[in-house]
Amino acid sequence: MKTDRRTFVKQLGAVTASTAVPHFNIIKSLNDNKIRIATIGMGIQGFSDTNAALRTGMCELVAVADLYDGRLTHAKEVFGNHVVTTRDYREVLERKDVDAVLIVTPDHWHDRISIAALKKGKHVYCEKPMVQHIEEGAAVIAAAKAAGKVMQVGSQRISGAAFKEAKRLVEAGDIGMINFIESTNDRFNPIGAWQYSIPSDASLKTIDWETFLGDAPKRAFDPVRFFRWRNYRDYGTGVAGDLFIHLITGVHFVTGSLGPNRIFSSGQISYWKDGRDVPDVMVATMEYPAMGKLDSFQMVLRVNFANAGSIKNVTRIVGNEGEITFGGNSLTLTKRKLAAAPGYGNGESFGTFSNAQQQEYLAAYDAKYPAETRTPEPVKEVLFDAPKEDDAHKNHFANFFEGILNNTPVVEDPLFGFRAAAPVLACNKSYFEKKVVNWDPKNLKLT
């Protein structure tokens, strides 16, 4: 697979050298604090990301690239005829009037286009997961560092008010020391299970199939694979890379953890037996080592595309003095602290002692635990709702653009993005290889 990839990259280089791409001598928009963007990949998330970026009022759309002609047509319909459209992302990277690119392609193109864009001097917003395979992470991080450009990874939920409040509460010690986290993202509908619509004009004439394949195995044209690419290992990263990544990114943001050191996952194709080769049900268990102010803790993640029961997708961060439950735009802090005195009787061994031993035990207990230590603090519950105007997606882009304009850190830089991506990609490795995966979260390598 890697040999095919190298050959393909060489072929791309040859094409680039022989293709005349126009250069544009336009005053850069950074001069007037208006960032000019181009979106590479105008699928579902491509349109969503572009709209979110424009909502900031900090940018303008110059160009888009996609391999399906219908999406290029629709981009003009949505954003205006002034937007330049092309099938070839390299033409976007050559444009002098593009300051930043949004990379919203299938996962197997993330690393290559990110590196190419950085080398061309573009700032990069890359959708999650940052890479498709763990071994690709180091090169992207190095490219961003060498280019000196801003790179933001697109797991936008962490820029919402509820996540920021959860982070504040954890840092304030409101739930004590964390010992367990669980997070779910279940669904029960065809579109949620990636059964996306396929246009009637899908053909080799309207789609650049060979470029779509990239370094994936060669195969005959298949519109199902093109429009439902998340269902296949060749192009996507399954539920781990699409949904676990949001869960683990949120946990890392809130706790400040660098990541787990042991990962195990299991799953199955339970309901959506449509030719996909990634599971529609997956559960992962991760062990986080003690690090900095954090004790070691356990985390369980779950995605179930066939959950016909009650779906309550939340993240629970449990500590020894309370828990934080959050999802969407709301959060609940529940504080509960044990009394210092352990108590006695009521189903435990005290009642089995002899009378004399019970009296002796009570005397020692009364001396050790005065009355005020025997009653637990009342349970406290604090509710938080994000402001109605809170827009996590827009906030994430605003953070990216502020980083470009002011040379300030972004919330999800390549290092952060890879620390989240590597464990979820390890979930796939664990699932397909049926083994526990050991990961070094400090040095970013498999062990």
PDB file of N, CA and C in Angstrom, residues 200-285:
ATOM      1  N   SER A 200     -28.434  10.861  -9.060  1.00  0.00           N
ATOM      2  CA  SER A 200     -28.686  10.021 -10.237  1.00  0.00           C
ATOM      3  C   SER A 200     -27.649  10.210 -11.334  1.00  0.00           C
ATOM      4  N   ASP A 201     -26.902  11.331 -11.303  1.00  0.00           N
ATOM      5  CA  ASP A 201     -25.912  11.573 -12.357  1.00  0.00           C
ATOM      6  C   ASP A 201     -24.507  11.106 -11.978  1.00  0.00           C
ATOM      7  N   ALA A 202     -24.396  10.356 -10.876  1.00  0.00           N
ATOM      8  CA  ALA A 202     -23.080   9.870 -10.450  1.00  0.00           C
ATOM      9  C   ALA A 202     -22.504   8.929 -11.498  1.00  0.00           C
ATOM     10  N   SER A 203     -21.349   9.299 -12.061  1.00  0.00           N
ATOM     11  CA  SER A 203     -20.725   8.498 -13.108  1.00  0.00           C
ATOM     12  C   SER A 203     -19.262   8.870 -13.218  1.00  0.00           C
ATOM     13  N   LEU A 204     -18.539   8.138 -14.045  1.00  0.00           N
ATOM     14  CA  LEU A 204     -17.139   8.481 -14.280  1.00  0.00           C
ATOM     15  C   LEU A 204     -16.999   9.827 -14.994  1.00  0.00           C
ATOM     16  N   LYS A 205     -18.072  10.286 -15.618  1.00  0.00           N
ATOM     17  CA  LYS A 205     -18.038  11.584 -16.281  1.00  0.00           C
ATOM     18  C   LYS A 205     -18.134  12.723 -15.277  1.00  0.00           C
ATOM     19  N   THR A 206     -18.932  12.538 -14.237  1.00  0.00           N
ATOM     20  CA  THR A 206     -19.162  13.624 -13.273  1.00  0.00           C
ATOM     21  C   THR A 206     -18.282  13.513 -12.032  1.00  0.00           C
ATOM     22  N   ILE A 207     -17.554  12.404 -11.876  1.00  0.00           N
ATOM     23  CA  ILE A 207     -16.734  12.160 -10.679  1.00  0.00           C
ATOM     24  C   ILE A 207     -15.321  11.768 -11.090  1.00  0.00           C
ATOM     25  N   ASP A 208     -14.328  12.361 -10.443  1.00  0.00           N
ATOM     26  CA  ASP A 208     -12.928  11.977 -10.661  1.00  0.00           C
ATOM     27  C   ASP A 208     -12.615  10.817  -9.723  1.00  0.00           C
ATOM     28  N   TRP A 209     -12.941   9.623 -10.164  1.00  0.00           N
ATOM     29  CA  TRP A 209     -12.826   8.428  -9.333  1.00  0.00           C
ATOM     30  C   TRP A 209     -11.381   8.084  -9.011  1.00  0.00           C
ATOM     31  N   GLU A 210     -10.495   8.196  -9.988  1.00  0.00           N
ATOM     32  CA  GLU A 210      -9.105   7.810  -9.770  1.00  0.00           C
ATOM     33  C   GLU A 210      -8.441   8.684  -8.709  1.00  0.00           C
ATOM     34  N   THR A 211      -8.722   9.971  -8.741  1.00  0.00           N
ATOM     35  CA  THR A 211      -8.152  10.842  -7.709  1.00  0.00           C
ATOM     36  C   THR A 211      -8.768  10.535  -6.349  1.00  0.00           C
ATOM     37  N   PHE A 212     -10.061  10.264  -6.317  1.00  0.00           N
ATOM     38  CA  PHE A 212     -10.706   9.889  -5.056  1.00  0.00           C
ATOM     39  C   PHE A 212      -9.984   8.713  -4.413  1.00  0.00           C
ATOM     40  N   LEU A 213      -9.643   7.696  -5.194  1.00  0.00           N
ATOM     41  CA  LEU A 213      -8.985   6.507  -4.637  1.00  0.00           C
ATOM     42  C   LEU A 213      -7.658   6.869  -3.987  1.00  0.00           C
ATOM     43  N   GLY A 214      -6.904   7.769  -4.600  1.00  0.00           N
ATOM     44  CA  GLY A 214      -5.636   8.171  -4.006  1.00  0.00           C
ATOM     45  C   GLY A 214      -4.734   6.979  -3.764  1.00  0.00           C
ATOM     46  N   ASP A 215      -4.288   6.789  -2.524  1.00  0.00           N
ATOM     47  CA  ASP A 215      -3.406   5.668  -2.213  1.00  0.00           C
ATOM     48  C   ASP A 215      -4.177   4.449  -1.737  1.00  0.00           C
ATOM     49  N   ALA A 216      -5.502   4.491  -1.837  1.00  0.00           N
ATOM     50  CA  ALA A 216      -6.317   3.328  -1.487  1.00  0.00           C
ATOM     51  C   ALA A 216      -6.227   2.281  -2.604  1.00  0.00           C
ATOM     52  N   PRO A 217      -6.584   1.048  -2.325  1.00  0.00           N
ATOM     53  CA  PRO A 217      -6.535   0.010  -3.370  1.00  0.00           C
ATOM     54  C   PRO A 217      -7.371   0.388  -4.587  1.00  0.00           C
ATOM     55  N   LYS A 218      -6.846   0.063  -5.765  1.00  0.00           N
ATOM     56  CA  LYS A 218      -7.563   0.355  -6.997  1.00  0.00           C
ATOM     57  C   LYS A 218      -8.777  -0.560  -7.134  1.00  0.00           C
ATOM     58  N   ARG A 219      -9.878  -0.006  -7.629  1.00  0.00           N
ATOM     59  CA  ARG A 219     -11.082  -0.801  -7.863  1.00  0.00           C
ATOM     60  C   ARG A 219     -11.960  -0.069  -8.866  1.00  0.00           C
ATOM     61  N   ALA A 220     -12.916  -0.810  -9.415  1.00  0.00           N
ATOM     62  CA  ALA A 220     -13.817  -0.222 -10.394  1.00  0.00           C
ATOM     63  C   ALA A 220     -14.703   0.838  -9.751  1.00  0.00           C
ATOM     64  N   PHE A 221     -15.174   1.757 -10.573  1.00  0.00           N
ATOM     65  CA  PHE A 221     -16.021   2.851 -10.095  1.00  0.00           C
ATOM     66  C   PHE A 221     -17.217   2.314  -9.315  1.00  0.00           C
ATOM     67  N   ASP A 222     -17.441   2.931  -8.162  1.00  0.00           N
ATOM     68  CA  ASP A 222     -18.553   2.534  -7.300  1.00  0.00           C
ATOM     69  C   ASP A 222     -19.079   3.785  -6.607  1.00  0.00           C
ATOM     70  N   PRO A 223     -20.221   4.312  -7.046  1.00  0.00           N
ATOM     71  CA  PRO A 223     -20.743   5.540  -6.440  1.00  0.00           C
ATOM     72  C   PRO A 223     -21.089   5.382  -4.967  1.00  0.00           C
ATOM     73  N   VAL A 224     -21.395   4.161  -4.544  1.00  0.00           N
ATOM     74  CA  VAL A 224     -21.700   3.931  -3.128  1.00  0.00           C
ATOM     75  C   VAL A 224     -20.469   4.222  -2.293  1.00  0.00           C
ATOM     76  N   ARG A 225     -19.325   3.751  -2.728  1.00  0.00           N
ATOM     77  CA  ARG A 225     -18.091   4.010  -1.993  1.00  0.00           C
ATOM     78  C   ARG A 225     -17.730   5.494  -2.015  1.00  0.00           C
ATOM     79  N   PHE A 226     -18.023   6.159  -3.095  1.00  0.00           N
ATOM     80  CA  PHE A 226     -17.695   7.583  -3.180  1.00  0.00           C
ATOM     81  C   PHE A 226     -18.558   8.399  -2.218  1.00  0.00           C
ATOM     82  N   PHE A 227     -19.863   8.198  -2.239  1.00  0.00           N
ATOM     83  CA  PHE A 227     -20.755   9.029  -1.432  1.00  0.00           C
ATOM     84  C   PHE A 227     -20.942   8.503  -0.001  1.00  0.00           C
ATOM     85  N   ARG A 228     -20.615   7.239   0.245  1.00  0.00           N
ATOM     86  CA  ARG A 228     -20.743   6.674   1.587  1.00  0.00           C
ATOM     87  C   ARG A 228     -19.394   6.144   2.063  1.00  0.00           C
ATOM     88  N   TRP A 229     -18.362   6.930   1.810  1.00  0.00           N
ATOM     89  CA  TRP A 229     -16.995   6.479   2.055  1.00  0.00           C
ATOM     90  C   TRP A 229     -16.716   6.166   3.516  1.00  0.00           C
ATOM     91  N   ARG A 230     -17.483   6.749   4.442  1.00  0.00           N
ATOM     92  CA  ARG A 230     -17.232   6.481   5.858  1.00  0.00           C
ATOM     93  C   ARG A 230     -17.417   5.009   6.217  1.00  0.00           C
ATOM     94  N   ASN A 231     -18.123   4.267   5.385  1.00  0.00           N
ATOM     95  CA  ASN A 231     -18.393   2.863   5.661  1.00  0.00           C
ATOM     96  C   ASN A 231     -17.220   1.933   5.345  1.00  0.00           C
ATOM     97  N   TYR A 232     -16.132   2.480   4.808  1.00  0.00           N
ATOM     98  CA  TYR A 232     -15.068   1.621   4.307  1.00  0.00           C
ATOM     99  C   TYR A 232     -13.704   2.020   4.864  1.00  0.00           C
ATOM    100  N   ARG A 233     -12.960   1.014   5.265  1.00  0.00           N
ATOM    101  CA  ARG A 233     -11.635   1.239   5.844  1.00  0.00           C
ATOM    102  C   ARG A 233     -10.671   1.897   4.862  1.00  0.00           C
ATOM    103  N   ASP A 234     -10.875   1.672   3.581  1.00  0.00           N
ATOM    104  CA  ASP A 234      -9.952   2.215   2.584  1.00  0.00           C
ATOM    105  C   ASP A 234      -9.904   3.747   2.608  1.00  0.00           C
ATOM    106  N   TYR A 235     -11.007   4.384   2.998  1.00  0.00           N
ATOM    107  CA  TYR A 235     -11.098   5.834   2.887  1.00  0.00           C
ATOM    108  C   TYR A 235     -11.395   6.541   4.215  1.00  0.00           C
ATOM    109  N   GLY A 236     -12.021   5.838   5.139  1.00  0.00           N
ATOM    110  CA  GLY A 236     -12.437   6.455   6.384  1.00  0.00           C
ATOM    111  C   GLY A 236     -11.786   5.819   7.597  1.00  0.00           C
ATOM    112  N   THR A 237     -12.355   6.109   8.758  1.00  0.00           N
ATOM    113  CA  THR A 237     -11.828   5.574  10.019  1.00  0.00           C
ATOM    114  C   THR A 237     -12.959   5.036  10.901  1.00  0.00           C
ATOM    115  N   GLY A 238     -14.111   4.766  10.289  1.00  0.00           N
ATOM    116  CA  GLY A 238     -15.209   4.145  11.008  1.00  0.00           C
ATOM    117  C   GLY A 238     -15.767   5.001  12.132  1.00  0.00           C
ATOM    118  N   VAL A 239     -16.505   4.351  13.023  1.00  0.00           N
ATOM    119  CA  VAL A 239     -17.124   5.104  14.117  1.00  0.00           C
ATOM    120  C   VAL A 239     -16.076   5.688  15.053  1.00  0.00           C
ATOM    121  N   ALA A 240     -14.909   5.048  15.124  1.00  0.00           N
ATOM    122  CA  ALA A 240     -13.850   5.565  16.000  1.00  0.00           C
ATOM    123  C   ALA A 240     -13.382   6.930  15.512  1.00  0.00           C
ATOM    124  N   GLY A 241     -13.025   7.006  14.229  1.00  0.00           N
ATOM    125  CA  GLY A 241     -12.495   8.262  13.697  1.00  0.00           C
ATOM    126  C   GLY A 241     -13.541   9.326  13.472  1.00  0.00           C
ATOM    127  N   ASP A 242     -14.798   8.913  13.327  1.00  0.00           N
ATOM    128  CA  ASP A 242     -15.852   9.893  13.074  1.00  0.00           C
ATOM    129  C   ASP A 242     -16.514  10.375  14.357  1.00  0.00           C
ATOM    130  N   LEU A 243     -16.666   9.488  15.346  1.00  0.00           N
ATOM    131  CA  LEU A 243     -17.431   9.835  16.540  1.00  0.00           C
ATOM    132  C   LEU A 243     -16.652   9.696  17.841  1.00  0.00           C
ATOM    133  N   PHE A 244     -15.903   8.615  18.029  1.00  0.00           N
ATOM    134  CA  PHE A 244     -15.046   8.544  19.216  1.00  0.00           C
ATOM    135  C   PHE A 244     -14.141   9.765  19.285  1.00  0.00           C
ATOM    136  N   ILE A 245     -13.723  10.254  18.118  1.00  0.00           N
ATOM    137  CA  ILE A 245     -12.794  11.378  18.099  1.00  0.00           C
ATOM    138  C   ILE A 245     -13.394  12.608  18.770  1.00  0.00           C
ATOM    139  N   HIS A 246     -14.698  12.840  18.592  1.00  0.00           N
ATOM    140  CA  HIS A 246     -15.342  13.962  19.282  1.00  0.00           C
ATOM    141  C   HIS A 246     -15.326  13.733  20.793  1.00  0.00           C
ATOM    142  N   LEU A 247     -15.617  12.500  21.190  1.00  0.00           N
ATOM    143  CA  LEU A 247     -15.710  12.196  22.614  1.00  0.00           C
ATOM    144  C   LEU A 247     -14.353  12.359  23.297  1.00  0.00           C
ATOM    145  N   ILE A 248     -13.317  11.796  22.677  1.00  0.00           N
ATOM    146  CA  ILE A 248     -11.996  11.834  23.308  1.00  0.00           C
ATOM    147  C   ILE A 248     -11.384  13.230  23.227  1.00  0.00           C
ATOM    148  N   THR A 249     -11.676  13.964  22.152  1.00  0.00           N
ATOM    149  CA  THR A 249     -11.202  15.348  22.073  1.00  0.00           C
ATOM    150  C   THR A 249     -11.790  16.169  23.204  1.00  0.00           C
ATOM    151  N   GLY A 250     -13.085  15.976  23.449  1.00  0.00           N
ATOM    152  CA  GLY A 250     -13.729  16.692  24.547  1.00  0.00           C
ATOM    153  C   GLY A 250     -13.127  16.353  25.889  1.00  0.00           C
ATOM    154  N   VAL A 251     -12.863  15.077  26.119  1.00  0.00           N
ATOM    155  CA  VAL A 251     -12.276  14.645  27.390  1.00  0.00           C
ATOM    156  C   VAL A 251     -10.884  15.233  27.578  1.00  0.00           C
ATOM    157  N   HIS A 252     -10.085  15.236  26.533  1.00  0.00           N
ATOM    158  CA  HIS A 252      -8.737  15.799  26.640  1.00  0.00           C
ATOM    159  C   HIS A 252      -8.788  17.309  26.887  1.00  0.00           C
ATOM    160  N   PHE A 253      -9.722  17.979  26.229  1.00  0.00           N
ATOM    161  CA  PHE A 253      -9.865  19.412  26.430  1.00  0.00           C
ATOM    162  C   PHE A 253     -10.273  19.731  27.872  1.00  0.00           C
ATOM    163  N   VAL A 254     -11.227  18.982  28.384  1.00  0.00           N
ATOM    164  CA  VAL A 254     -11.759  19.265  29.717  1.00  0.00           C
ATOM    165  C   VAL A 254     -10.761  18.893  30.813  1.00  0.00           C
ATOM    166  N   THR A 255     -10.090  17.764  30.663  1.00  0.00           N
ATOM    167  CA  THR A 255      -9.217  17.269  31.732  1.00  0.00           C
ATOM    168  C   THR A 255      -7.770  17.728  31.600  1.00  0.00           C
ATOM    169  N   GLY A 256      -7.342  18.066  30.395  1.00  0.00           N
ATOM    170  CA  GLY A 256      -5.943  18.409  30.185  1.00  0.00           C
ATOM    171  C   GLY A 256      -5.054  17.199  30.034  1.00  0.00           C
ATOM    172  N   SER A 257      -5.642  16.019  29.911  1.00  0.00           N
ATOM    173  CA  SER A 257      -4.849  14.799  29.777  1.00  0.00           C
ATOM    174  C   SER A 257      -4.165  14.724  28.420  1.00  0.00           C
ATOM    175  N   LEU A 258      -3.028  14.054  28.366  1.00  0.00           N
ATOM    176  CA  LEU A 258      -2.317  13.853  27.106  1.00  0.00           C
ATOM    177  C   LEU A 258      -2.789  12.609  26.376  1.00  0.00           C
ATOM    178  N   GLY A 259      -3.507  11.724  27.079  1.00  0.00           N
ATOM    179  CA  GLY A 259      -4.018  10.539  26.397  1.00  0.00           C
ATOM    180  C   GLY A 259      -3.820   9.267  27.196  1.00  0.00           C
ATOM    181  N   PRO A 260      -4.425   8.167  26.731  1.00  0.00           N
ATOM    182  CA  PRO A 260      -4.336   6.874  27.409  1.00  0.00           C
ATOM    183  C   PRO A 260      -3.047   6.136  27.052  1.00  0.00           C
ATOM    184  N   ASN A 261      -2.725   5.127  27.852  1.00  0.00           N
ATOM    185  CA  ASN A 261      -1.570   4.298  27.506  1.00  0.00           C
ATOM    186  C   ASN A 261      -1.949   2.858  27.159  1.00  0.00           C
ATOM    187  N   ARG A 262      -3.211   2.488  27.393  1.00  0.00           N
ATOM    188  CA  ARG A 262      -3.688   1.163  26.981  1.00  0.00           C
ATOM    189  C   ARG A 262      -5.089   1.316  26.398  1.00  0.00           C
ATOM    190  N   ILE A 263      -5.292   0.706  25.228  1.00  0.00           N
ATOM    191  CA  ILE A 263      -6.564   0.833  24.519  1.00  0.00           C
ATOM    192  C   ILE A 263      -7.031  -0.536  24.073  1.00  0.00           C
ATOM    193  N   PHE A 264      -8.293  -0.835  24.338  1.00  0.00           N
ATOM    194  CA  PHE A 264      -8.883  -2.073  23.827  1.00  0.00           C
ATOM    195  C   PHE A 264     -10.286  -1.777  23.338  1.00  0.00           C
ATOM    196  N   SER A 265     -10.632  -2.314  22.177  1.00  0.00           N
ATOM    197  CA  SER A 265     -11.976  -2.107  21.651  1.00  0.00           C
ATOM    198  C   SER A 265     -12.551  -3.407  21.117  1.00  0.00           C
ATOM    199  N   SER A 266     -13.859  -3.467  21.121  1.00  0.00           N
ATOM    200  CA  SER A 266     -14.569  -4.600  20.535  1.00  0.00           C
ATOM    201  C   SER A 266     -15.819  -4.069  19.856  1.00  0.00           C
ATOM    202  N   GLY A 267     -16.386  -4.842  18.960  1.00  0.00           N
ATOM    203  CA  GLY A 267     -17.576  -4.389  18.265  1.00  0.00           C
ATOM    204  C   GLY A 267     -18.045  -5.400  17.253  1.00  0.00           C
ATOM    205  N   GLN A 268     -18.949  -4.949  16.378  1.00  0.00           N
ATOM    206  CA  GLN A 268     -19.525  -5.856  15.395  1.00  0.00           C
ATOM    207  C   GLN A 268     -20.336  -5.048  14.386  1.00  0.00           C
ATOM    208  N   ILE A 269     -20.664  -5.696  13.271  1.00  0.00           N
ATOM    209  CA  ILE A 269     -21.662  -5.144  12.361  1.00  0.00           C
ATOM    210  C   ILE A 269     -22.972  -5.798  12.763  1.00  0.00           C
ATOM    211  N   SER A 270     -23.795  -5.020  13.436  1.00  0.00           N
ATOM    212  CA  SER A 270     -24.984  -5.573  14.072  1.00  0.00           C
ATOM    213  C   SER A 270     -26.249  -5.405  13.245  1.00  0.00           C
ATOM    214  N   TYR A 271     -26.387  -4.283  12.577  1.00  0.00           N
ATOM    215  CA  TYR A 271     -27.641  -3.969  11.894  1.00  0.00           C
ATOM    216  C   TYR A 271     -27.428  -3.537  10.447  1.00  0.00           C
ATOM    217  N   TRP A 272     -26.444  -2.684  10.224  1.00  0.00           N
ATOM    218  CA  TRP A 272     -26.239  -2.111   8.899  1.00  0.00           C
ATOM    219  C   TRP A 272     -25.338  -3.016   8.060  1.00  0.00           C
ATOM    220  N   LYS A 273     -25.922  -4.131   7.628  1.00  0.00           N
ATOM    221  CA  LYS A 273     -25.184  -5.116   6.831  1.00  0.00           C
ATOM    222  C   LYS A 273     -25.365  -4.779   5.359  1.00  0.00           C
ATOM    223  N   ASP A 274     -24.727  -3.688   4.982  1.00  0.00           N
ATOM    224  CA  ASP A 274     -24.916  -3.103   3.658  1.00  0.00           C
ATOM    225  C   ASP A 274     -23.652  -3.151   2.813  1.00  0.00           C
ATOM    226  N   GLY A 275     -22.700  -3.980   3.205  1.00  0.00           N
ATOM    227  CA  GLY A 275     -21.429  -4.041   2.497  1.00  0.00           C
ATOM    228  C   GLY A 275     -20.313  -3.292   3.185  1.00  0.00           C
ATOM    229  N   ARG A 276     -20.637  -2.555   4.234  1.00  0.00           N
ATOM    230  CA  ARG A 276     -19.600  -1.839   4.967  1.00  0.00           C
ATOM    231  C   ARG A 276     -18.626  -2.810   5.622  1.00  0.00           C
ATOM    232  N   ASP A 277     -17.414  -2.364   5.865  1.00  0.00           N
ATOM    233  CA  ASP A 277     -16.430  -3.231   6.519  1.00  0.00           C
ATOM    234  C   ASP A 277     -15.916  -2.623   7.819  1.00  0.00           C
ATOM    235  N   VAL A 278     -16.679  -1.685   8.375  1.00  0.00           N
ATOM    236  CA  VAL A 278     -16.389  -1.148   9.704  1.00  0.00           C
ATOM    237  C   VAL A 278     -17.606  -1.394  10.588  1.00  0.00           C
ATOM    238  N   PRO A 279     -17.407  -1.576  11.884  1.00  0.00           N
ATOM    239  CA  PRO A 279     -18.530  -1.924  12.764  1.00  0.00           C
ATOM    240  C   PRO A 279     -19.539  -0.803  12.927  1.00  0.00           C
ATOM    241  N   ASP A 280     -20.785  -1.187  13.186  1.00  0.00           N
ATOM    242  CA  ASP A 280     -21.800  -0.186  13.523  1.00  0.00           C
ATOM    243  C   ASP A 280     -22.062  -0.146  15.028  1.00  0.00           C
ATOM    244  N   VAL A 281     -21.425  -1.048  15.763  1.00  0.00           N
ATOM    245  CA  VAL A 281     -21.428  -1.022  17.229  1.00  0.00           C
ATOM    246  C   VAL A 281     -19.987  -1.182  17.688  1.00  0.00           C
ATOM    247  N   MET A 282     -19.514  -0.263  18.502  1.00  0.00           N
ATOM    248  CA  MET A 282     -18.146  -0.371  19.012  1.00  0.00           C
ATOM    249  C   MET A 282     -18.080   0.176  20.430  1.00  0.00           C
ATOM    250  N   VAL A 283     -17.336  -0.536  21.271  1.00  0.00           N
ATOM    251  CA  VAL A 283     -17.083  -0.117  22.645  1.00  0.00           C
ATOM    252  C   VAL A 283     -15.575  -0.122  22.857  1.00  0.00           C
ATOM    253  N   ALA A 284     -15.059   0.901  23.477  1.00  0.00           N
ATOM    254  CA  ALA A 284     -13.626   0.972  23.752  1.00  0.00           C
ATOM    255  C   ALA A 284     -13.388   1.260  25.222  1.00  0.00           C
ATOM    256  N   THR A 285     -12.368   0.622  25.757  1.00  0.00           N
ATOM    257  CA  THR A 285     -11.923   0.879  27.129  1.00  0.00           C
ATOM    258  C   THR A 285     -10.503   1.406  27.068  1.00  0.00           C
TER     259      THR A 285
END
